[in-house]
C-alpha positions as a printed NumPy array, in Angstrom:
array([[ 65.136,  -8.276, -18.151],
       [ 64.539, -10.533, -15.02 ],
       [ 64.506, -14.611, -15.454],
       [ 62.428, -15.512, -12.655],
       [ 59.768, -18.233, -11.824],
       [ 60.436, -19.671, -15.261],
       [ 59.231, -22.749, -14.071],
       [ 56.161, -22.02 , -11.936],
       [ 55.06 , -20.222, -14.7  ],
       [ 55.211, -22.822, -17.587],
       [ 53.156, -24.88 , -14.744],
       [ 50.446, -22.185, -14.688],
       [ 49.996, -21.786, -18.198],
       [ 49.972, -25.959, -18.919],
       [ 47.378, -26.379, -16.477],
       [ 44.689, -24.209, -17.996],
       [ 45.27 , -21.029, -16.247],
       [ 45.068, -17.701, -18.162],
       [ 48.711, -16.734, -19.609],
       [ 50.24 , -15.313, -16.121],
       [ 52.864, -12.487, -16.243],
       [ 55.171, -10.913, -14.018],
       [ 55.805,  -7.453, -12.947],
       [ 59.725,  -6.912, -12.033],
       [ 59.492,  -2.863, -12.291],
       [ 62.202,  -2.162, -14.954],
       [ 59.72 ,   0.24 , -16.211],
       [ 60.048,   2.267, -12.738],
       [ 61.989,   5.548, -12.725],
       [ 62.42 ,   7.34 ,  -9.467],
       [ 60.999,  10.966,  -9.932],
       [ 63.493,  12.661,  -8.023],
       [ 66.72 ,  12.163,  -5.128],
       [ 67.243,   7.827,  -4.922],
       [ 67.047,   8.82 ,  -0.932],
       [ 63.444,  10.757,  -1.128],
       [ 60.196,   9.196,  -0.921],
       [ 57.491,  10.348,  -4.085],
       [ 54.493,  10.044,  -5.525],
       [ 54.075,   9.419,  -9.213],
       [ 52.93 ,   6.781, -11.885],
       [ 54.81 ,   4.285, -14.854],
       [ 53.311,   1.924, -17.4  ],
       [ 54.441,  -1.562, -16.445],
       [ 53.964,  -5.596, -18.037],
       [ 51.16 ,  -5.41 , -20.832],
       [ 50.496,  -1.881, -20.055],
       [ 49.15 ,  -1.88 , -16.374],
       [ 48.895,   1.615, -14.993],
       [ 51.082,   2.093, -11.889],
       [ 50.94 ,   4.771,  -8.785],
       [ 53.055,   4.895,  -6.118],
       [ 51.987,   6.678,  -2.995],
       [ 55.049,   8.115,  -1.153],
       [ 57.667,   5.57 ,  -2.207],
       [ 61.49 ,   5.356,  -3.674],
       [ 63.148,   2.534,  -5.257],
       [ 65.036,  -0.389,  -3.493],
       [ 68.566,  -0.053,  -4.063],
       [ 71.094,  -2.015,  -1.362],
       [ 66.892,  -3.982,  -0.222],
       [ 66.489,  -5.219,  -3.591],
       [ 64.825,  -8.521,  -4.289],
       [ 65.883,  -9.159,  -7.521],
       [ 66.673,  -6.421,  -8.923],
       [ 64.198,  -3.202,  -9.222],
       [ 61.38 ,  -2.984,  -6.76 ],
       [ 59.331,  -0.721,  -4.915],
       [ 59.613,   0.722,  -1.558],
       [ 57.384,   1.771,   0.916],
       [ 57.753,   3.82 ,   3.933],
       [ 55.102,   4.449,   6.792],
       [ 51.397,   4.782,   7.542],
       [ 51.772,   8.46 ,   7.857],
       [ 51.544,   9.529,   4.279],
       [ 49.453,   6.659,   2.986],
       [ 52.63 ,   4.776,   1.242],
       [ 50.775,   2.214,  -1.246],
       [ 51.912,   0.871,  -4.76 ],
       [ 48.611,   0.226,  -6.603],
       [ 48.097,  -1.563, -10.263],
       [ 44.973,  -1.03 , -12.814],
       [ 43.938,  -4.457, -14.12 ],
       [ 41.482,  -3.737, -17.093],
       [ 40.4  ,  -7.346, -17.469],
       [ 39.964,  -8.571, -14.08 ],
       [ 42.365, -11.034, -11.853],
       [ 42.356, -15.089, -11.98 ],
       [ 45.83 , -14.9  ,  -9.806],
       [ 47.67 , -12.78 ,  -7.799],
       [ 51.276, -12.967,  -6.065],
       [ 54.084, -10.608,  -5.189],
       [ 57.023, -10.687,  -2.896],
       [ 57.817,  -8.352,   0.072],
       [ 61.081,  -8.184,   2.497],
       [ 62.022,  -5.695,   5.353],
       [ 64.223,  -2.415,   3.932],
       [ 66.671,  -0.99 ,   5.924],
       [ 67.272,  -1.842,   9.492],
       [ 64.775,  -0.138,  12.212],
       [ 63.355,  -2.498,  14.499],
       [ 60.081,  -1.21 ,  13.687],
       [ 57.232,  -4.242,  12.81 ],
       [ 55.871,  -4.473,   9.111],
       [ 52.781,  -5.548,   8.099],
       [ 50.955,  -5.101,   4.547],
       [ 47.486,  -4.303,   4.117],
       [ 45.874,  -5.606,   0.42 ],
       [ 42.807,  -3.589,  -1.116],
       [ 40.808,  -5.079,  -3.858],
       [ 38.401,  -2.406,  -5.434],
       [ 39.074,  -0.251,  -2.102],
       [ 38.16 ,  -2.891,  -0.124],
       [ 40.3  ,  -4.685,   2.416],
       [ 40.755,  -8.708,   1.784],
       [ 44.251,  -9.301,   3.569],
       [ 46.889,  -8.191,   5.946],
       [ 50.148,  -9.766,   6.002],
       [ 51.909, -11.346,   9.247],
       [ 54.239,  -8.906,  11.227],
       [ 57.565,  -9.313,   9.997],
       [ 61.165,  -6.934,  10.483],
       [ 60.817,  -6.717,  14.047],
       [ 64.723,  -6.85 ,  14.527],
       [ 67.508,  -4.54 ,  15.016],
       [ 69.368,  -4.494,  11.377],
       [ 68.951,  -6.31 ,   8.096],
       [ 67.089,  -8.959,   7.372],
       [ 66.868, -10.713,   3.821],
       [ 63.917, -13.009,   3.973],
       [ 61.519, -12.871,   1.383],
       [ 58.084, -13.612,   1.761],
       [ 55.554, -14.22 ,  -0.461],
       [ 52.188, -13.262,  -1.042],
       [ 49.199, -14.911,  -2.891],
       [ 45.397, -13.407,  -2.736],
       [ 43.192, -15.849,  -1.482],
       [ 40.79 , -18.071,  -3.708],
       [ 37.825, -16.789,  -2.334],
       [ 38.772, -13.126,  -3.462],
       [ 39.632, -13.968,  -6.827],
       [ 36.669, -15.743,  -7.365],
       [ 34.865, -12.572,  -7.18 ],
       [ 37.452, -10.897,  -9.216],
       [ 37.62 , -13.464, -12.305],
       [ 35.37 , -10.751, -14.42 ],
       [ 36.097,  -8.864, -17.689],
       [ 35.344,  -5.632, -15.115],
       [ 38.363,  -3.497, -14.166],
       [ 40.119,  -4.285, -10.748],
       [ 42.337,  -2.205,  -8.562],
       [ 44.606,  -3.936,  -6.229],
       [ 46.509,  -1.518,  -3.3  ],
       [ 49.473,  -2.975,  -1.445],
       [ 49.745,  -0.219,   1.726],
       [ 52.083,  -0.233,   5.164],
       [ 49.175,  -1.618,   7.484],
       [ 47.208,   1.189,   9.124],
       [ 46.909,  -2.137,  12.413],
       [ 50.634,  -1.535,  13.056],
       [ 50.783,  -0.291,  16.748],
       [ 52.874,   2.85 ,  17.083],
       [ 53.149,   6.086,  15.724],
       [ 52.066,   6.448,  12.324],
       [ 55.095,   8.547,  11.274],
       [ 57.645,   5.351,  12.374],
       [ 59.336,   4.492,   9.434],
       [ 57.972,   0.705,   7.705],
       [ 60.348,   0.435,   4.75 ],
       [ 59.142,  -2.103,   3.112],
       [ 60.522,  -3.709,  -0.585],
       [ 58.006,  -4.88 ,  -2.807],
       [ 58.773,  -6.714,  -6.292],
       [ 57.767,  -9.819,  -8.507],
       [ 54.419,  -9.035,  -8.484],
       [ 52.497, -12.181, -10.625],
       [ 49.206, -11.742, -11.99 ],
       [ 46.779, -12.99 , -14.736],
       [ 43.762, -11.545, -16.   ],
       [ 40.109, -13.821, -15.927],
       [ 41.255, -17.049, -17.369],
       [ 38.06 , -17.21 , -19.812],
       [ 36.178, -19.688, -17.687],
       [ 33.769, -16.628, -16.174],
       [ 30.437, -18.113, -15.145],
       [ 27.462, -15.938, -15.635],
       [ 24.665, -16.793, -13.159],
       [ 21.206, -17.048, -14.905],
       [ 19.348, -14.283, -13.716],
       [ 15.226, -13.511, -13.821],
       [ 13.538, -10.173, -13.193],
       [  9.976,  -9.429, -12.481],
       [  8.567,  -6.011, -12.28 ],
       [  6.885,  -4.681, -10.391],
       [  8.567,  -6.911,  -7.316],
       [  5.389,  -6.501,  -5.52 ],
       [  1.671,  -6.567,  -6.118],
       [ -1.322,  -5.26 ,  -3.606],
       [ -5.105,  -4.845,  -3.536],
       [ -6.474,  -7.893,  -4.696],
       [ -9.801,  -7.333,  -3.455],
       [-13.292,  -8.705,  -3.479],
       [-16.319,  -8.922,  -1.033],
       [-17.28 , -12.295,   0.129],
       [-18.816, -14.287,  -2.449],
       [-18.178, -12.657,  -5.064],
       [-14.841, -14.031,  -6.257],
       [-12.254, -13.744,  -7.876],
       [-10.612, -10.288,  -7.35 ],
       [-10.03 ,  -8.399, -10.399],
       [ -6.134,  -9.511, -12.34 ],
       [ -3.23 ,  -7.743, -12.02 ],
       [  0.045,  -7.873, -14.431],
       [  3.658,  -8.294, -14.053],
       [  6.277,  -8.432, -16.404],
       [  8.853, -11.754, -16.132],
       [ 12.006, -11.805, -18.236],
       [ 15.542, -13.045, -18.342],
       [ 19.218, -13.047, -19.306],
       [ 22.249, -15.742, -19.25 ],
       [ 19.469, -18.324, -18.554],
       [ 20.02 , -22.049, -19.602],
       [ 16.953, -22.619, -22.099],
       [ 14.674, -24.956, -19.586],
       [ 11.443, -24.271, -18.442],
       [ 10.485, -21.562, -16.149],
       [  7.886, -22.156, -13.759],
       [  5.632, -19.691, -11.687],
       [  3.734, -20.921,  -8.915],
       [  1.474, -18.383,  -7.357],
       [  1.266, -18.589,  -3.208],
       [ -1.964, -20.875,  -1.983],
       [ -4.517, -18.548,  -2.477],
       [ -3.597, -17.188,  -5.996],
       [ -3.545, -18.18 ,  -8.873],
       [ -1.83 , -17.403, -12.17 ],
       [ -2.336, -17.234, -16.192],
       [ -0.1  , -16.743, -19.497],
       [ -3.404, -15.106, -21.763],
       [ -5.36 , -13.779, -18.473],
       [ -8.307, -15.934, -19.203],
       [ -7.375, -19.281, -18.028],
       [ -6.124, -19.547, -14.556],
       [ -4.064, -22.245, -12.784],
       [ -1.886, -22.615,  -9.607],
       [  1.349, -22.963, -11.993],
       [  2.18 , -21.554, -15.489],
       [  5.041, -22.683, -17.511],
       [  7.263, -20.983, -19.766],
       [  8.671, -23.975, -21.793],
       [ 11.979, -23.695, -22.51 ],
       [ 12.155, -19.916, -22.058],
       [ 15.117, -17.572, -23.458],
       [ 13.994, -14.478, -21.186],
       [ 12.417, -12.364, -23.84 ],
       [  9.635, -10.287, -21.636],
       [  6.701, -11.791, -20.759],
       [  3.55 , -10.723, -19.251],
       [  1.952, -12.371, -16.651],
       [ -1.126, -12.253, -15.092],
       [ -2.389, -13.117, -11.48 ],
       [ -5.437, -12.833,  -8.887],
       [ -7.06 , -13.856,  -5.77 ],
       [ -9.014, -16.968,  -5.89 ],
       [-12.705, -17.493,  -5.755],
       [-14.981, -18.835,  -3.027],
       [-12.352, -17.591,  -0.175],
       [-13.312, -16.824,   3.204],
       [-13.015, -13.031,   4.938],
       [ -9.636, -12.47 ,   5.549],
       [ -6.788, -11.439,   4.836],
       [ -4.517, -12.9  ,   2.263],
       [ -0.446, -12.228,   1.886],
       [  1.597, -14.622,   0.16 ],
       [  4.807, -14.714,  -1.996],
       [  4.474, -16.09 ,  -5.976],
       [  7.555, -18.179,  -6.892],
       [  9.703, -18.098, -10.216],
       [ 12.019, -21.1  , -10.64 ],
       [ 14.352, -22.535, -13.402],
       [ 16.035, -21.87 , -15.777],
       [ 18.819, -22.362, -14.453],
       [ 18.277, -20.361, -11.382],
       [ 20.663, -20.688,  -8.281],
       [ 17.781, -19.154,  -5.977],
       [ 14.279, -18.493,  -6.566],
       [ 12.813, -15.171,  -7.629],
       [  9.768, -13.826,  -5.958],
       [  7.073, -11.385,  -5.896],
       [  5.329, -10.278,  -2.932],
       [  1.467, -10.514,  -3.426],
       [ -1.508,  -9.061,  -1.033],
       [ -4.914,  -8.876,  -1.015],
       [ -8.14 ,  -9.53 ,   1.152],
       [-12.007, -10.766,   1.118],
       [-14.055,  -8.418,   2.949],
       [-17.431,  -9.073,   4.417],
       [-20.332,  -8.171,   2.081],
       [-21.43 ,  -4.488,   3.01 ],
       [-24.558,  -4.2  ,   5.157],
       [-26.863,  -1.185,   4.789],
       [-28.686,   0.358,   8.4  ],
       [-32.056,  -0.149,   8.009],
       [-34.719,   0.911,   9.706],
       [-38.921,   0.248,   9.121],
       [-42.256,   1.268,  10.193],
       [-45.675,  -0.735,  10.11 ],
       [-47.721,   2.276,   8.838],
       [-45.944,   5.121,   6.887],
       [-49.044,   7.077,   7.14 ],
       [-51.422,   7.07 ,  10.204],
       [-54.856,   9.576,  10.045],
       [-58.164,   9.595,  11.842],
       [-56.555,  10.844,  14.99 ],
       [-60.04 ,  12.859,  15.891],
       [-61.78 ,  14.475,  18.444],
       [-63.878,  17.127,  19.104],
       [-63.247,  20.084,  20.732],
       [-62.453,  20.022,  23.979],
       [-62.816,  16.14 ,  24.246],
       [-59.09 ,  15.917,  23.498],
       [-56.363,  14.065,  22.942],
       [-57.672,  11.497,  20.355],
       [-57.191,   8.116,  20.848],
       [-54.384,   6.232,  20.394],
       [-52.818,   4.348,  17.173],
       [-49.99 ,   1.749,  17.355],
       [-47.375,   1.606,  14.775],
       [-44.677,  -1.098,  15.176],
       [-40.675,  -0.162,  14.771],
       [-37.791,  -2.088,  13.786],
       [-34.418,  -2.505,  12.279],
       [-31.961,  -3.884,  10.632],
       [-28.278,  -3.953,  10.125],
       [-27.951,  -1.257,  12.915],
       [-24.818,   0.264,  14.115],
       [-25.907,   0.22 ,  18.12 ],
       [-26.037,   3.969,  18.284],
       [-29.526,   5.61 ,  19.502],
       [-32.498,   6.224,  17.559],
       [-34.705,   9.113,  18.091],
       [-38.198,   9.724,  17.265],
       [-39.29 ,  13.174,  17.13 ],
       [-43.053,  14.457,  15.859],
       [-44.207,  17.408,  15.214],
       [-45.02 ,  19.877,  18.118],
       [-49.284,  19.218,  17.867],
       [-48.528,  15.392,  17.957],
       [-46.859,  13.174,  20.59 ],
       [-46.108,   9.737,  21.16 ],
       [-45.328,   6.95 ,  23.994],
       [-43.213,   3.632,  24.167],
       [-45.814,   2.862,  27.021],
       [-49.584,   4.043,  26.105],
       [-48.646,   6.443,  29.523],
       [-46.101,   8.601,  29.032],
       [-46.397,  10.811,  26.157],
       [-43.686,  12.881,  24.967],
       [-42.464,  14.515,  20.909],
       [-39.326,  13.484,  21.31 ],
       [-38.411,   9.602,  22.274],
       [-35.007,   8.047,  22.296],
       [-34.429,   4.115,  22.045],
       [-31.156,   3.481,  23.393],
       [-28.36 ,   1.832,  21.397],
       [-31.373,   0.458,  19.484],
       [-30.724,  -3.443,  18.258],
       [-33.408,  -3.579,  15.613],
       [-36.401,  -5.443,  17.772],
       [-39.752,  -4.822,  16.888],
       [-41.192,  -2.03 ,  19.558],
       [-44.479,  -0.295,  19.857],
       [-45.308,   3.288,  19.334],
       [-48.296,   4.762,  20.025],
       [-48.957,   8.075,  18.586],
       [-51.851,  10.555,  19.06 ],
       [-53.189,  14.342,  18.645],
       [-52.655,  16.659,  21.707],
       [-55.628,  17.5  ,  23.486],
       [-56.456,  21.1  ,  23.732],
       [-56.13 ,  22.435,  20.203],
       [-58.907,  24.262,  18.249],
       [-61.054,  23.144,  15.713],
       [-59.212,  22.821,  12.941],
       [-57.118,  20.326,  10.74 ],
       [-53.615,  19.06 ,  11.897],
       [-51.025,  17.823,   9.359],
       [-47.892,  16.078,  11.328],
       [-45.117,  14.371,  10.923],
       [-42.638,  11.755,  13.218],
       [-39.052,  11.191,  11.786],
       [-36.904,   8.589,  13.041],
       [-33.615,   8.93 ,  12.671],
       [-30.193,   7.36 ,  13.943],
       [-28.706,   3.872,  14.229],
       [-26.384,   4.271,  11.487],
       [-29.003,   5.031,   8.645],
       [-28.485,   7.408,   6.398],
       [-32.168,   9.066,   5.502],
       [-34.626,   9.605,   8.31 ],
       [-37.768,   7.139,   8.099],
       [-41.057,   9.452,   8.419],
       [-44.828,   8.425,   9.178],
       [-46.962,  11.091,   8.079],
       [-50.092,  12.168,  10.312],
       [-53.606,  13.43 ,   9.616],
       [-55.831,  14.594,  12.931],
       [-58.959,  16.499,  13.228],
       [-60.373,  18.792,  15.813],
       [-64.325,  19.012,  15.047],
       [-66.684,  21.587,  16.185],
       [-69.528,  21.086,  18.744],
       [-72.239,  22.562,  19.191],
       [-71.438,  25.076,  21.84 ],
       [-68.134,  26.045,  19.753],
       [-68.262,  29.481,  19.419],
       [-68.446,  29.467,  15.71 ],
       [-71.81 ,  27.246,  15.74 ],
       [-73.508,  29.795,  18.507],
       [-72.339,  32.842,  16.302],
       [-73.953,  31.559,  13.724],
       [-70.644,  31.659,  11.303],
       [-69.855,  28.979,   8.318],
       [-67.985,  25.943,   9.36 ],
       [-67.008,  23.614,   6.974],
       [-65.291,  19.913,   8.328],
       [-62.962,  17.697,   8.136],
       [-60.381,  19.701,   6.117],
       [-58.567,  18.342,   4.696],
       [-61.204,  15.798,   3.754],
       [-61.248,  12.642,   1.657],
       [-65.167,  11.541,   1.064],
       [-67.954,  13.591,   3.012],
       [-67.206,  17.332,   3.778],
       [-69.758,  18.428,   6.579],
       [-71.398,  22.233,   7.094],
       [-72.891,  23.688,  10.772],
       [-75.928,  24.93 ,   8.726],
       [-78.039,  24.342,   5.323],
       [-76.581,  25.747,   2.304],
       [-76.108,  26.31 ,  -0.966],
       [-72.613,  25.053,  -2.138],
       [-70.667,  25.395,  -4.937],
       [-66.796,  24.112,  -5.532],
       [-64.72 ,  25.464,  -7.479],
       [-60.866,  24.596,  -8.792],
       [-58.179,  26.631,  -8.854],
       [-58.142,  27.293, -12.423],
       [-62.072,  29.092, -11.259],
       [-63.799,  26.048, -13.094],
       [-67.194,  25.082, -11.068],
       [-66.779,  21.188, -10.649],
       [-69.907,  20.538,  -8.022],
       [-72.777,  22.285,  -6.789],
       [-75.737,  21.615,  -4.63 ],
       [-78.436,  23.679,  -2.654],
       [-79.941,  23.279,   0.557],
       [-77.532,  20.515,   1.906],
       [-75.735,  20.064,   5.338],
       [-73.23 ,  17.54 ,   3.672],
       [-71.381,  16.691,   0.227],
       [-69.476,  13.792,  -0.855],
       [-65.98 ,  14.667,  -2.831],
       [-64.738,  11.486,  -3.277],
       [-65.319,  11.555,  -6.989],
       [-62.9  ,  15.236,  -6.362],
       [-58.633,  14.517,  -7.389],
       [-56.97 ,  15.291,  -4.227],
       [-55.597,  18.951,  -4.584],
       [-56.91 ,  22.51 ,  -3.579],
       [-60.516,  23.594,  -4.375],
       [-62.751,  27.173,  -2.861],
       [-66.12 ,  26.299,  -1.199],
       [-68.491,  29.12 ,  -1.779],
       [-72.008,  29.364,   0.053],
       [-75.047,  30.803,  -1.029],
       [-74.03 ,  34.123,   1.275],
       [-71.147,  34.593,  -0.59 ],
       [-68.655,  33.104,   2.123],
       [-65.656,  31.397,   0.31 ],
       [-63.573,  28.507,   2.299],
       [-60.382,  26.875,   0.87 ],
       [-60.785,  22.845,   0.842],
       [-58.252,  20.171,   0.748],
       [-59.151,  16.926,  -0.618],
       [-56.681,  14.118,  -0.239]])
């Protein structure tokens, strides 16, 4: 066994580092002819697993006894060691092998990542016995001073210029390494689940929002308090009842804990996005939870109102139409600015100016200002009772608004029915007094056939006492007419 670096090893051990070991490659057995390059594997000091790619024994270009010679880029010449308990230090010696004048360099990989490339060497014709030492940078060691396995690969550098099949023989020897030094620092960690919450919302004046929950847990904490602070427009709680800007988990051990959060009350209409912060417990950086929500304007319902929902007495005598106009007022609130349309049934007509009458009127982009509408029964109608409707729609309202209409065209002495002696009764529908065009005896029956009124030798009868509905009127001559009591 080679005796090397004994003083250096002693100093490392007494300085508080983990016990270093030196790999001298005494266990390496070349698998074939000495002058040939092979890939192989063997177990070194402390049972470290080593593999070689396109390598051979050092022979005449040793550093101190046995060593590994790497050859060229084309075959990927490399020496690979796997260290199961991390590394707190790592170094090796290297020199030019054989006499070729091609420049040599070595790439050093840790867990597949290139961490170092040596300076160039050996670019002279002939042998060069200069021995170099590579020491892994402290910044790299800091990341692998763990309990996890670490794989280190030493390879002929791919950064070299020239053909990949040019020989770059290099001897590797005396790898000094130490596992993790037992002083592994594990950073405290806090996790929040989920990592974001959204849809905190309410209608202005109706806050706060409904609360939502997230879970906080931690590992390797230092036992200090953990503080949870909501963004400006949010508040937090441990019990879902009492909310505040901040809650504190005293001496938090990391046990999973449920936290409640919500959007504060009394906020103006707008969007409220922010970040909840978790601090303390030994954390080196804050843990964040994204929150998003909004306060919306009060919901309004477009409304159209008419001053009259029923207009009656749009009456005239035959050949004396149209009827006098009746005016009603139309107003709106919270309308959407679209057109409002008024449509009457065919026997009635409307006007906005009292001059031009139509069965359809349009209020363009109606904003709801009070508007007068005139309505009347059309001219040139026959003697009868006319029932109709004005339907108002548009402006964003969901259900159209209706105005019920009733008009009567009454017969006159010159009416053919009068002149022919036919029996005529009016108005129909009737609310109080029912008139006849001749004196007669009258019986009034309901639809069940029950007589409810009778009178003899009359020209009119008061039906005010009758309930609304349909009735049959029978005269002394056996004439029967249907009557509508309104």
